Short mmCIF file of C-alpha atoms and ligand atoms in Angstrom, two decimals:
data_model
loop_
_atom_site.label_atom_id
_atom_site.label_comp_id
_atom_site.label_asym_id
_atom_site.label_seq_id
_atom_site.Cartn_x
_atom_site.Cartn_y
_atom_site.Cartn_z
CA MET A 15 40.62 1.28 -26.37
CA ASN A 16 39.94 -2.44 -24.48
CA LEU A 17 36.77 -3.34 -26.90
CA SER A 18 35.07 -6.53 -25.51
CA ASP A 19 36.14 -10.09 -27.45
CA SER A 20 32.39 -10.48 -28.55
CA ALA A 21 32.18 -6.70 -29.83
CA LYS A 22 35.20 -7.57 -31.36
CA LYS A 23 34.41 -10.38 -33.88
CA LEU A 24 30.76 -8.07 -34.37
CA ILE A 25 33.31 -5.70 -35.38
CA HIS A 26 35.40 -7.87 -37.02
CA LEU A 27 32.43 -9.88 -39.05
CA ILE A 28 31.23 -6.68 -40.63
CA SER A 29 34.98 -5.54 -41.90
CA SER A 30 36.16 -9.39 -43.20
CA ALA A 31 32.11 -8.82 -45.84
CA GLY A 32 34.25 -4.87 -46.38
CA TYR A 33 32.28 -2.97 -45.00
CA GLU A 34 33.35 -0.71 -42.05
CA ALA A 35 32.03 -0.48 -38.27
CA TYR A 36 33.59 1.49 -35.03
CA ALA A 37 32.00 1.59 -31.02
CA VAL A 38 30.66 5.03 -31.16
CA GLY A 39 29.35 7.71 -28.29
CA GLY A 40 28.58 6.84 -25.02
CA CYS A 41 30.91 4.12 -24.83
CA VAL A 42 34.36 5.52 -26.64
CA ARG A 43 33.38 8.93 -24.56
CA ASP A 44 33.15 6.87 -21.20
CA PHE A 45 36.33 4.83 -22.06
CA LEU A 46 38.48 7.35 -23.11
CA MET A 47 36.69 8.81 -19.43
CA GLN A 48 38.11 5.54 -17.53
CA ARG A 49 33.86 5.38 -16.83
CA PRO A 50 32.86 1.66 -16.69
CA CYS A 51 29.87 1.29 -20.20
CA ASP A 52 27.08 -1.35 -20.44
CA ASP A 53 26.51 -0.74 -24.21
CA ILE A 54 28.98 -0.88 -26.83
CA ASP A 55 27.04 1.10 -29.92
CA ILE A 56 28.34 -0.13 -33.37
CA THR A 57 27.65 2.11 -35.79
CA THR A 58 28.56 0.76 -39.48
CA SER A 59 28.80 1.82 -43.45
CA ALA A 60 27.18 -1.26 -44.20
CA THR A 61 23.14 -0.49 -44.32
CA PRO A 62 20.34 -2.87 -42.71
CA ASP A 63 20.13 -4.77 -45.28
CA GLU A 64 23.48 -5.60 -45.64
CA LEU A 65 24.30 -5.80 -42.00
CA GLU A 66 21.16 -8.38 -41.30
CA ASN A 67 22.98 -10.57 -44.30
CA ILE A 68 26.43 -10.72 -42.64
CA LEU A 69 24.90 -11.17 -39.55
CA SER A 70 22.43 -14.59 -40.54
CA ASP A 71 25.96 -15.90 -42.48
CA ASN A 72 26.79 -16.16 -39.41
CA HIS A 73 24.07 -17.75 -37.39
CA ILE A 74 23.86 -14.53 -34.96
CA LYS A 75 20.60 -13.59 -33.88
CA PHE A 76 19.01 -9.66 -34.27
CA ILE A 77 16.24 -8.36 -33.88
CA GLU A 78 14.95 -4.91 -36.05
CA THR A 79 14.86 -2.48 -33.82
CA GLY A 80 14.62 0.48 -35.68
CA ILE A 81 14.77 -0.17 -39.66
CA LYS A 82 13.82 2.87 -40.22
CA HIS A 83 16.77 4.56 -38.88
CA GLY A 84 18.78 2.03 -39.38
CA THR A 85 18.81 0.10 -36.60
CA VAL A 86 19.08 -3.33 -35.89
CA THR A 87 20.02 -5.40 -32.46
CA ALA A 88 22.28 -8.27 -32.84
CA VAL A 89 22.87 -10.95 -29.98
CA LEU A 90 26.03 -12.77 -30.42
CA GLU A 91 26.09 -16.97 -28.41
CA ASP A 92 27.70 -15.26 -25.48
CA GLY A 93 24.73 -13.39 -25.55
CA SER A 94 25.97 -9.95 -25.53
CA VAL A 95 23.82 -7.15 -27.78
CA PHE A 96 24.64 -4.88 -29.23
CA GLU A 97 22.91 -1.60 -31.29
CA VAL A 98 24.23 -1.54 -35.27
CA THR A 99 23.97 1.59 -36.63
CA THR A 100 23.93 2.75 -40.73
CA PHE A 101 25.97 5.45 -40.92
CA ARG A 102 23.53 8.52 -41.86
CA THR A 103 22.81 11.89 -41.67
CA GLU A 104 19.92 13.39 -40.84
CA GLY A 105 17.47 15.88 -43.60
CA ALA A 106 15.97 18.84 -41.79
CA TYR A 107 13.90 18.76 -38.67
CA SER A 108 10.50 20.83 -38.47
CA ASP A 109 9.75 20.81 -35.06
CA SER A 110 12.56 20.40 -33.13
CA ARG A 111 11.99 16.80 -32.71
CA HIS A 112 12.02 14.41 -35.43
CA PRO A 113 14.49 14.90 -38.99
CA GLU A 114 11.61 14.68 -42.02
CA SER A 115 14.06 12.15 -43.26
CA VAL A 116 17.28 10.23 -42.67
CA SER A 117 19.82 8.76 -45.68
CA PHE A 118 21.83 6.55 -45.25
CA VAL A 119 25.59 7.72 -46.43
CA THR A 120 29.76 5.21 -46.43
CA ASP A 121 31.82 8.29 -44.34
CA ILE A 122 32.46 7.73 -40.91
CA ASN A 123 32.68 12.02 -40.87
CA LYS A 124 28.97 12.03 -41.80
CA ASP A 125 27.63 10.08 -39.67
CA LEU A 126 29.53 11.53 -36.93
CA ALA A 127 28.56 15.03 -37.64
CA ARG A 128 24.97 14.22 -36.62
CA ARG A 129 25.48 14.35 -33.11
CA ASP A 130 24.93 16.06 -30.91
CA PHE A 131 28.51 16.79 -29.12
CA THR A 132 32.02 16.26 -29.64
CA ILE A 133 32.69 13.94 -26.69
CA ASN A 134 29.88 11.54 -28.77
CA ALA A 135 30.97 11.64 -32.23
CA ILE A 136 34.20 9.67 -31.59
CA ALA A 137 34.21 6.26 -33.20
CA TYR A 138 36.79 3.94 -32.80
CA ASN A 139 37.94 0.59 -33.78
CA ASP A 140 41.92 -1.28 -33.70
CA GLU A 141 42.03 -0.65 -37.33
CA GLN A 142 41.68 2.89 -37.65
CA GLY A 143 42.04 3.67 -34.03
CA PHE A 144 40.13 6.81 -32.98
CA VAL A 145 38.01 9.26 -35.69
CA ASP A 146 37.57 12.43 -34.18
CA PRO A 147 36.77 14.73 -36.57
CA TYR A 148 35.31 17.27 -34.34
CA GLY A 149 37.80 17.30 -31.46
CA GLY A 150 36.17 15.14 -29.13
CA GLN A 151 39.70 13.92 -27.34
CA ASP A 152 40.86 17.60 -26.57
CA ASP A 153 36.66 18.13 -24.78
CA ILE A 154 37.01 15.21 -22.58
CA ASP A 155 40.62 16.61 -21.71
CA LEU A 156 39.47 19.73 -21.21
CA LYS A 157 35.77 19.28 -19.69
CA ILE A 158 33.61 20.80 -22.09
CA ILE A 159 30.69 19.75 -23.67
CA ARG A 160 30.72 22.14 -27.28
CA ALA A 161 27.51 21.41 -29.66
CA VAL A 162 29.45 19.23 -33.46
CA GLY A 163 28.57 22.88 -35.47
CA ASP A 164 26.56 25.74 -35.12
CA ALA A 165 24.63 25.25 -31.00
CA ASP A 166 21.76 27.15 -31.80
CA THR A 167 20.97 25.16 -35.07
CA ARG A 168 21.36 22.23 -32.99
CA PHE A 169 19.67 22.85 -30.29
CA LYS A 170 16.67 24.49 -32.88
CA GLU A 171 16.98 20.83 -34.70
CA ASP A 172 16.58 18.85 -31.82
CA ALA A 173 15.52 20.22 -28.32
CA LEU A 174 15.69 17.34 -26.33
CA ARG A 175 19.73 18.31 -26.93
CA ILE A 176 19.26 20.98 -24.72
CA MET A 177 18.61 18.69 -21.98
CA ARG A 178 21.14 15.85 -22.79
CA ALA A 179 23.59 18.89 -21.86
CA VAL A 180 22.68 19.28 -18.48
CA ARG A 181 22.39 15.87 -18.01
CA PHE A 182 26.28 15.45 -19.41
CA ALA A 183 27.17 18.38 -17.16
CA SER A 184 25.68 16.93 -14.08
CA VAL A 185 27.18 12.99 -14.87
CA LEU A 186 30.31 14.21 -16.02
CA GLY A 187 31.28 17.13 -14.03
CA PHE A 188 31.89 19.18 -17.04
CA ALA A 189 31.08 22.91 -18.18
CA ILE A 190 29.13 23.42 -21.19
CA GLU A 191 31.41 25.38 -23.61
CA GLU A 192 30.18 29.51 -23.80
CA LYS A 193 28.69 29.50 -27.08
CA THR A 194 26.99 26.23 -26.57
CA LYS A 195 25.58 27.36 -22.98
CA LYS A 196 24.05 30.48 -24.86
CA ALA A 197 22.50 28.55 -27.25
CA LEU A 198 20.69 26.63 -24.84
CA PHE A 199 19.59 28.85 -23.20
CA ALA A 200 17.83 30.67 -26.14
CA ASN A 201 16.22 27.24 -27.21
CA LYS A 202 15.24 26.77 -23.71
CA GLU A 203 11.02 26.86 -24.69
CA LEU A 204 11.26 24.61 -27.04
CA LEU A 205 11.80 21.74 -24.42
CA LYS A 206 8.06 22.56 -24.71
CA ASN A 207 7.49 20.55 -28.13
CA ILE A 208 9.90 17.45 -26.40
CA SER A 209 7.92 14.39 -25.29
CA ALA A 210 7.61 13.93 -21.38
CA GLU A 211 8.67 10.51 -22.01
CA ARG A 212 12.38 11.83 -23.21
CA ILE A 213 12.44 14.34 -21.13
CA TYR A 214 11.97 11.79 -18.07
CA THR A 215 14.40 9.56 -19.34
CA GLU A 216 16.97 12.96 -19.12
CA LEU A 217 15.85 14.42 -16.02
CA SER A 218 16.19 11.46 -14.37
CA LYS A 219 19.83 10.77 -15.41
CA LEU A 220 20.46 14.24 -14.62
CA LEU A 221 19.24 14.41 -11.09
CA MET A 222 21.41 10.94 -10.27
CA GLY A 223 24.40 12.83 -11.16
CA ASP A 224 27.66 13.46 -9.31
CA TYR A 225 27.68 17.03 -10.28
CA VAL A 226 23.57 17.72 -9.90
CA TYR A 227 23.76 20.63 -7.49
CA ASN A 228 26.24 23.13 -9.71
CA VAL A 229 23.33 21.89 -12.44
CA LEU A 230 20.47 22.67 -10.61
CA VAL A 231 21.75 25.93 -9.69
CA GLU A 232 23.30 27.18 -12.91
CA TYR A 233 20.71 25.73 -14.73
CA LYS A 234 17.69 26.51 -12.95
CA GLU A 235 15.70 27.98 -15.81
CA ILE A 236 16.05 25.27 -18.59
CA MET A 237 14.18 23.36 -14.85
CA ALA A 238 11.76 26.00 -15.11
CA VAL A 239 10.46 24.86 -18.93
CA ILE A 240 9.95 21.17 -17.60
CA ILE A 241 8.37 21.70 -15.01
CA PRO A 242 7.11 25.09 -13.75
CA GLU A 243 6.13 24.26 -10.77
CA LEU A 244 9.37 24.65 -9.62
CA GLU A 245 9.70 28.90 -10.46
CA PRO A 246 8.68 30.44 -7.90
CA ILE A 247 10.96 28.73 -5.45
CA PHE A 248 13.89 30.12 -7.10
CA TYR A 249 14.16 33.50 -5.22
CA VAL A 250 12.40 32.58 -1.59
CA GLU A 251 14.56 33.33 1.15
CA GLN A 252 13.75 31.52 4.06
CA ASN A 253 15.59 33.13 6.99
CA THR A 254 15.50 30.83 10.14
CA LYS A 255 18.75 29.44 12.44
CA TRP A 256 17.88 26.19 10.76
CA HIS A 257 18.86 27.67 7.09
CA ILE A 258 22.14 28.57 5.16
CA TYR A 259 20.02 28.53 1.35
CA ASP A 260 17.85 29.63 0.21
CA VAL A 261 14.73 27.72 -1.05
CA TRP A 262 16.00 26.18 -4.54
CA HIS A 263 19.71 26.08 -3.32
CA HIS A 264 18.73 24.67 -0.24
CA THR A 265 16.35 21.91 -3.00
CA ALA A 266 19.26 21.33 -5.02
CA LYS A 267 21.59 20.36 -1.82
CA SER A 268 19.25 18.40 -0.89
CA VAL A 269 18.43 16.00 -4.59
CA GLU A 270 22.49 16.53 -4.19
CA GLN A 271 22.39 14.11 -0.49
CA ALA A 272 19.79 11.79 -1.67
CA PRO A 273 20.97 8.47 -1.64
CA GLU A 274 21.39 7.39 -5.62
CA ASP A 275 17.37 6.56 -6.12
CA LEU A 276 15.95 7.88 -8.17
CA ALA A 277 11.89 8.03 -6.20
CA LEU A 278 14.04 9.86 -3.50
CA ARG A 279 15.69 12.17 -5.75
CA TYR A 280 12.86 13.48 -7.62
CA THR A 281 10.71 13.85 -3.57
CA MET A 282 13.88 15.71 -3.00
CA LEU A 283 13.46 17.95 -6.00
CA LEU A 284 9.89 18.64 -5.64
CA HIS A 285 9.39 18.34 -1.62
CA ASP A 286 9.35 22.31 -0.43
CA ILE A 287 7.36 23.90 -3.47
CA GLY A 288 4.84 24.76 -1.54
CA LYS A 289 7.41 26.97 0.45
CA ALA A 290 6.47 29.40 -2.24
CA TYR A 291 2.32 29.79 -1.39
CA THR A 292 3.11 29.61 2.89
CA LYS A 293 6.21 32.19 3.87
CA THR A 294 4.94 34.52 6.57
CA THR A 295 7.43 36.15 8.73
CA ASP A 296 7.16 36.81 12.59
CA GLU A 297 7.86 40.09 14.23
CA ASN A 298 11.67 38.91 14.43
CA GLY A 299 12.05 38.40 11.14
CA THR A 300 12.17 34.63 10.97
CA ASP A 301 10.13 33.27 8.57
CA HIS A 302 7.56 29.92 8.75
CA PHE A 303 6.21 28.18 5.96
CA LYS A 304 3.11 25.82 8.10
CA GLY A 305 1.77 24.17 5.96
CA HIS A 306 4.32 24.22 2.79
CA GLN A 307 4.20 20.09 2.81
CA LYS A 308 1.31 19.73 1.84
CA ILE A 309 1.42 22.43 -1.02
CA SER A 310 4.34 20.43 -1.97
CA GLY A 311 2.74 17.22 -2.51
CA GLU A 312 -0.02 18.62 -4.46
CA TYR A 313 1.74 20.27 -7.37
CA ALA A 314 4.57 17.43 -7.00
CA LEU A 315 1.80 15.49 -8.68
CA THR A 316 0.86 17.53 -11.17
CA ALA A 317 4.47 18.04 -12.18
CA LEU A 318 4.92 13.98 -12.02
CA LYS A 319 2.12 13.08 -13.58
CA ARG A 320 2.73 15.80 -16.65
CA LEU A 321 6.35 14.09 -16.65
CA LYS A 322 4.71 10.81 -16.94
CA ALA A 323 6.53 8.95 -13.88
CA PRO A 324 6.67 5.46 -13.76
CA ASN A 325 3.73 4.23 -10.71
CA GLU A 326 6.96 3.34 -8.27
CA VAL A 327 8.54 6.43 -8.49
CA LEU A 328 5.22 8.30 -7.97
CA ASP A 329 4.18 6.61 -5.08
CA ARG A 330 6.92 7.16 -3.55
CA ALA A 331 7.50 10.63 -3.93
CA MET A 332 4.21 11.34 -2.97
CA ALA A 333 3.95 9.14 0.20
CA VAL A 334 6.65 11.59 1.76
CA ILE A 335 6.44 14.73 0.67
CA PRO A 336 3.05 15.99 2.13
CA ILE A 337 4.78 14.26 5.41
CA HIS A 338 8.49 15.38 4.94
CA ASP A 339 8.18 17.49 8.03
CA MET A 340 6.55 15.58 10.71
CA HIS A 341 8.47 14.62 14.09
CA ILE A 342 9.54 10.06 13.42
CA GLY A 343 10.70 10.08 16.88
CA ILE A 344 13.24 8.30 18.92
CA GLU A 345 10.96 5.64 21.01
CA GLU A 346 10.20 2.59 19.75
CA LYS A 347 6.25 2.56 20.83
CA ASN A 348 5.84 5.76 17.89
CA ILE A 349 8.51 3.94 15.77
CA LYS A 350 6.07 1.27 15.71
CA LYS A 351 3.15 3.45 15.24
CA TRP A 352 4.85 5.07 12.08
CA LEU A 353 5.74 1.93 11.17
CA SER A 354 2.07 0.74 10.56
CA ARG A 355 1.25 3.85 9.14
CA LEU A 356 3.51 3.93 6.75
CA GLY A 357 4.96 0.44 6.45
CA GLU A 358 8.64 -0.45 6.28
CA SER A 359 9.55 0.66 2.93
CA THR A 360 8.41 4.44 3.01
CA LEU A 361 9.35 4.72 6.96
CA ARG A 362 12.53 4.21 5.11
CA ASP A 363 12.26 6.70 2.70
CA LEU A 364 11.15 9.40 5.29
CA ILE A 365 14.03 8.45 6.83
CA ALA A 366 15.83 9.07 4.13
CA VAL A 367 14.39 11.91 3.35
CA LYS A 368 14.56 13.62 6.83
CA ARG A 369 18.45 12.92 6.64
CA ALA A 370 18.53 14.52 2.84
CA ASP A 371 16.37 17.58 3.88
CA LYS A 372 18.79 18.46 7.23
CA LEU A 373 22.64 17.57 5.33
CA ALA A 374 20.86 20.62 3.07
CA GLN A 375 20.28 23.08 6.26
CA ASN A 376 22.58 24.81 8.70
CA PRO A 377 25.37 22.20 9.56
CA GLU A 378 25.77 23.96 12.98
CA MET A 379 22.26 22.79 13.77
CA ILE A 380 21.82 19.77 12.41
CA GLY A 381 24.12 17.58 14.48
CA GLU A 382 21.10 16.86 17.55
CA GLU A 383 18.63 15.94 14.59
CA MET A 384 21.10 13.79 12.61
CA ALA A 385 22.02 11.31 15.87
CA ARG A 386 17.70 11.38 16.44
CA LEU A 387 17.82 9.75 12.70
CA VAL A 388 20.83 7.53 13.33
CA ILE A 389 18.67 5.90 16.77
CA THR A 390 15.44 6.66 14.78
CA GLU A 391 17.12 3.63 12.50
CA GLU A 392 18.85 1.55 14.59
CA LYS A 393 15.37 0.76 16.57
CA LEU A 394 13.81 0.60 13.62
CA ASN A 395 15.79 -2.52 11.95
CA ALA A 396 15.68 -3.95 15.96
CA ILE A 397 11.46 -3.40 15.61
CA ILE A 398 12.52 -5.30 11.89
CA ALA A 399 14.64 -8.09 12.84
CA ALA A 400 13.08 -8.95 15.98
CA GLY A 401 9.57 -9.66 13.63
CA GLU A 402 7.74 -7.19 16.49
CA PRO A 403 4.73 -6.39 15.83
CA PHE A 404 3.19 -3.01 13.94
CA GLU A 405 0.33 -4.13 11.56
CA VAL A 406 -2.66 -6.03 11.86
CA LYS A 407 -1.20 -8.95 10.01
CA ASN A 408 1.36 -9.01 12.49
CA LEU A 409 -0.97 -9.89 15.42
CA ALA A 410 -0.91 -13.70 16.83
CA VAL A 411 -5.16 -13.31 16.67
CA ASN A 412 -6.64 -12.88 13.20
CA GLY A 413 -10.61 -11.88 11.60
CA ASN A 414 -11.51 -15.31 12.76
CA ASP A 415 -10.92 -14.71 16.03
CA ILE A 416 -12.59 -11.77 16.69
CA MET A 417 -15.82 -13.08 14.20
CA ALA A 418 -15.98 -15.92 17.29
CA LEU A 419 -16.47 -13.50 19.57
CA GLY A 420 -19.55 -12.16 17.86
CA TYR A 421 -18.22 -8.84 16.06
CA ARG A 422 -19.24 -8.66 12.39
CA GLY A 423 -18.58 -6.14 9.07
CA LYS A 424 -16.63 -2.86 9.83
CA GLU A 425 -16.23 -3.72 13.49
CA ILE A 426 -13.61 -6.88 12.86
CA GLY A 427 -10.69 -3.89 11.33
CA VAL A 428 -11.56 -1.68 14.23
CA VAL A 429 -11.09 -3.88 16.89
CA LEU A 430 -7.94 -5.49 15.66
CA ASN A 431 -6.29 -2.27 14.77
CA THR A 432 -7.32 -1.01 19.15
CA ILE A 433 -5.77 -4.50 19.53
CA LEU A 434 -2.34 -3.66 17.53
CA GLU A 435 -2.69 -0.59 19.38
CA LYS A 436 -2.28 -1.77 22.36
CA VAL A 437 -0.16 -3.85 21.45
CA ILE A 438 2.67 -1.49 20.15
CA ASP A 439 2.15 0.80 23.55
CA GLY A 440 3.14 -2.44 25.73
CA GLU A 441 -0.35 -2.77 27.07
CA LEU A 442 -1.45 -5.61 26.03
CA PRO A 443 1.31 -8.97 24.78
CA ASN A 444 0.56 -9.83 21.48
CA ASP A 445 -0.57 -13.99 22.33
CA ARG A 446 -3.81 -15.50 21.36
CA GLU A 447 -4.94 -16.23 24.79
CA ASN A 448 -4.37 -12.81 26.51
CA ILE A 449 -5.85 -11.61 23.52
CA ILE A 450 -8.68 -13.24 23.82
CA ARG A 451 -9.12 -13.18 26.90
CA PHE A 452 -9.09 -9.40 26.83
CA LEU A 453 -11.52 -9.05 24.20
CA THR A 454 -14.31 -11.13 26.31
CA ASP A 455 -13.16 -9.50 29.27
CA PHE A 456 -13.53 -6.05 28.07
CA LYS A 457 -16.28 -5.84 25.68
CA LEU A 458 -14.71 -3.49 23.06
P1 ATP B 520 24.75 6.73 -21.98
O1 ATP B 520 25.95 6.59 -21.53
O2 ATP B 520 23.48 7.41 -21.24
O3 ATP B 520 23.97 5.94 -22.74
P2 ATP B 520 25.04 8.23 -25.24
O4 ATP B 520 26.30 9.42 -25.12
O5 ATP B 520 25.59 6.50 -24.79
O6 ATP B 520 25.04 8.30 -23.02
P3 ATP B 520 22.36 7.46 -25.66
O7 ATP B 520 21.02 8.15 -25.94
O8 ATP B 520 23.00 5.44 -25.84
O9 ATP B 520 23.48 8.22 -25.57
O10 ATP B 520 22.93 8.06 -27.70
C1 ATP B 520 23.91 6.75 -28.13
C2 ATP B 520 24.34 8.30 -29.03
O11 ATP B 520 23.84 8.62 -30.16
C3 ATP B 520 25.17 9.41 -27.89
O12 ATP B 520 26.56 9.02 -27.69
C4 ATP B 520 25.18 10.32 -29.55
O13 ATP B 520 26.32 10.21 -30.38
C5 ATP B 520 24.10 10.01 -30.38
N1 ATP B 520 23.06 10.59 -29.80
C6 ATP B 520 21.58 10.25 -29.14
N2 ATP B 520 20.77 11.64 -29.11
C7 ATP B 520 20.97 12.08 -30.12
C8 ATP B 520 20.17 13.67 -30.18
N3 ATP B 520 19.33 13.53 -29.66
N4 ATP B 520 20.80 14.22 -31.18
C9 ATP B 520 21.90 13.66 -31.52
N5 ATP B 520 22.89 12.88 -30.81
C10 ATP B 520 22.23 11.79 -30.12
MG1 MG B 521 24.07 4.82 -24.58
#
């Protein structure tokens, strides 16, 4: 395995001091899969105290990041950072979250035994090569996620592993081995004991995975435990010429089709929940979901708050979900109106969401709308590039000019917005003299 020079150096320093040290976990797995990996975790037989001595002796800075669990973060001269964790075993778990105790050990095999999946339980250093007691390399070749040891016990110990299994399935495109899969479904309710922060981290990685469609479809019952708001759309058929999928398959497809942007992925996941509450069928047998966007927005807000999604994700999702079906149009005038209502970044989000939504509908019906979205985006780019006004602050007059004409208080905003509308509609050039003359002639 091709370790970076700084990783080699650190491993070498520790082994020169008489201890064992290995790269372990995600970076070894990613290397074997020829995937890029940014952080190399190191595991060692040195206890945190011993490790700190070695680092100090070699003038390497470190931070005690999780001394209780035996983790020290080493910061090398070149700025590279490594989490170094002492080999450990974990005592019993009583709450499906935390081990009651951890103890340091000197056998790498014991440390690998506490790790979640065989593909994550491989260690490597140049001297020993791969240490792989659970057949992780074979499982990588077979593209299988398999629990280390008894899956049922492992999920009962730490239910977050259930989320991690489906997250790895989504990111790596691996199948979950049958026994592991059975245990995962059997223990799904334990996910309710896991903190929102830990769930959110894993769910976010899951949503960004290349194989997210398959995972959302196959593991929807897991999704229902962490976001119960989703369950009502699992079986909602949508009999319209626009759709070939039921609401859940459509949702999953739209997540997959969204750009690799977390806020947009959450937006797609939650955008159609309201369809479960608004379905009507007309005399021709066609389904309608009038008003679903707004209701989706209400459920999405509850879900995102429960997940403790960061404000950036929450705000962006909430800006678009309640309006995701509204028509933008391709006329410059309309685009400017949307710009003045939403601002540039939200309008761009709305276009991206509409595109992902369309790409998850009936492919035979989307051609025209997809072409229109391209035009909308091109015109939007042109408006921005030309610096054309779409906000009050872009106007050639400001509040002081309006006050000078005798307006006060709230009137000022009303006048500015009326002027902006006229400028957008092309009725009035955005030019100070013209605007002031207009206001003097036609007292608003
Ligand atoms: P990523 O590429 O997303 O960082 P990773 O496998 O490195 O994936 P981390 O959360 O960084 O995941 O964890 C590092 C390693 O620690 C894992 O590869 C695994 O060996 C072990 N690990 C992490 N979380 C758990 C857990 N909940 N139970 C058991 N082992 C775990
Ligand atoms: Mg990692």
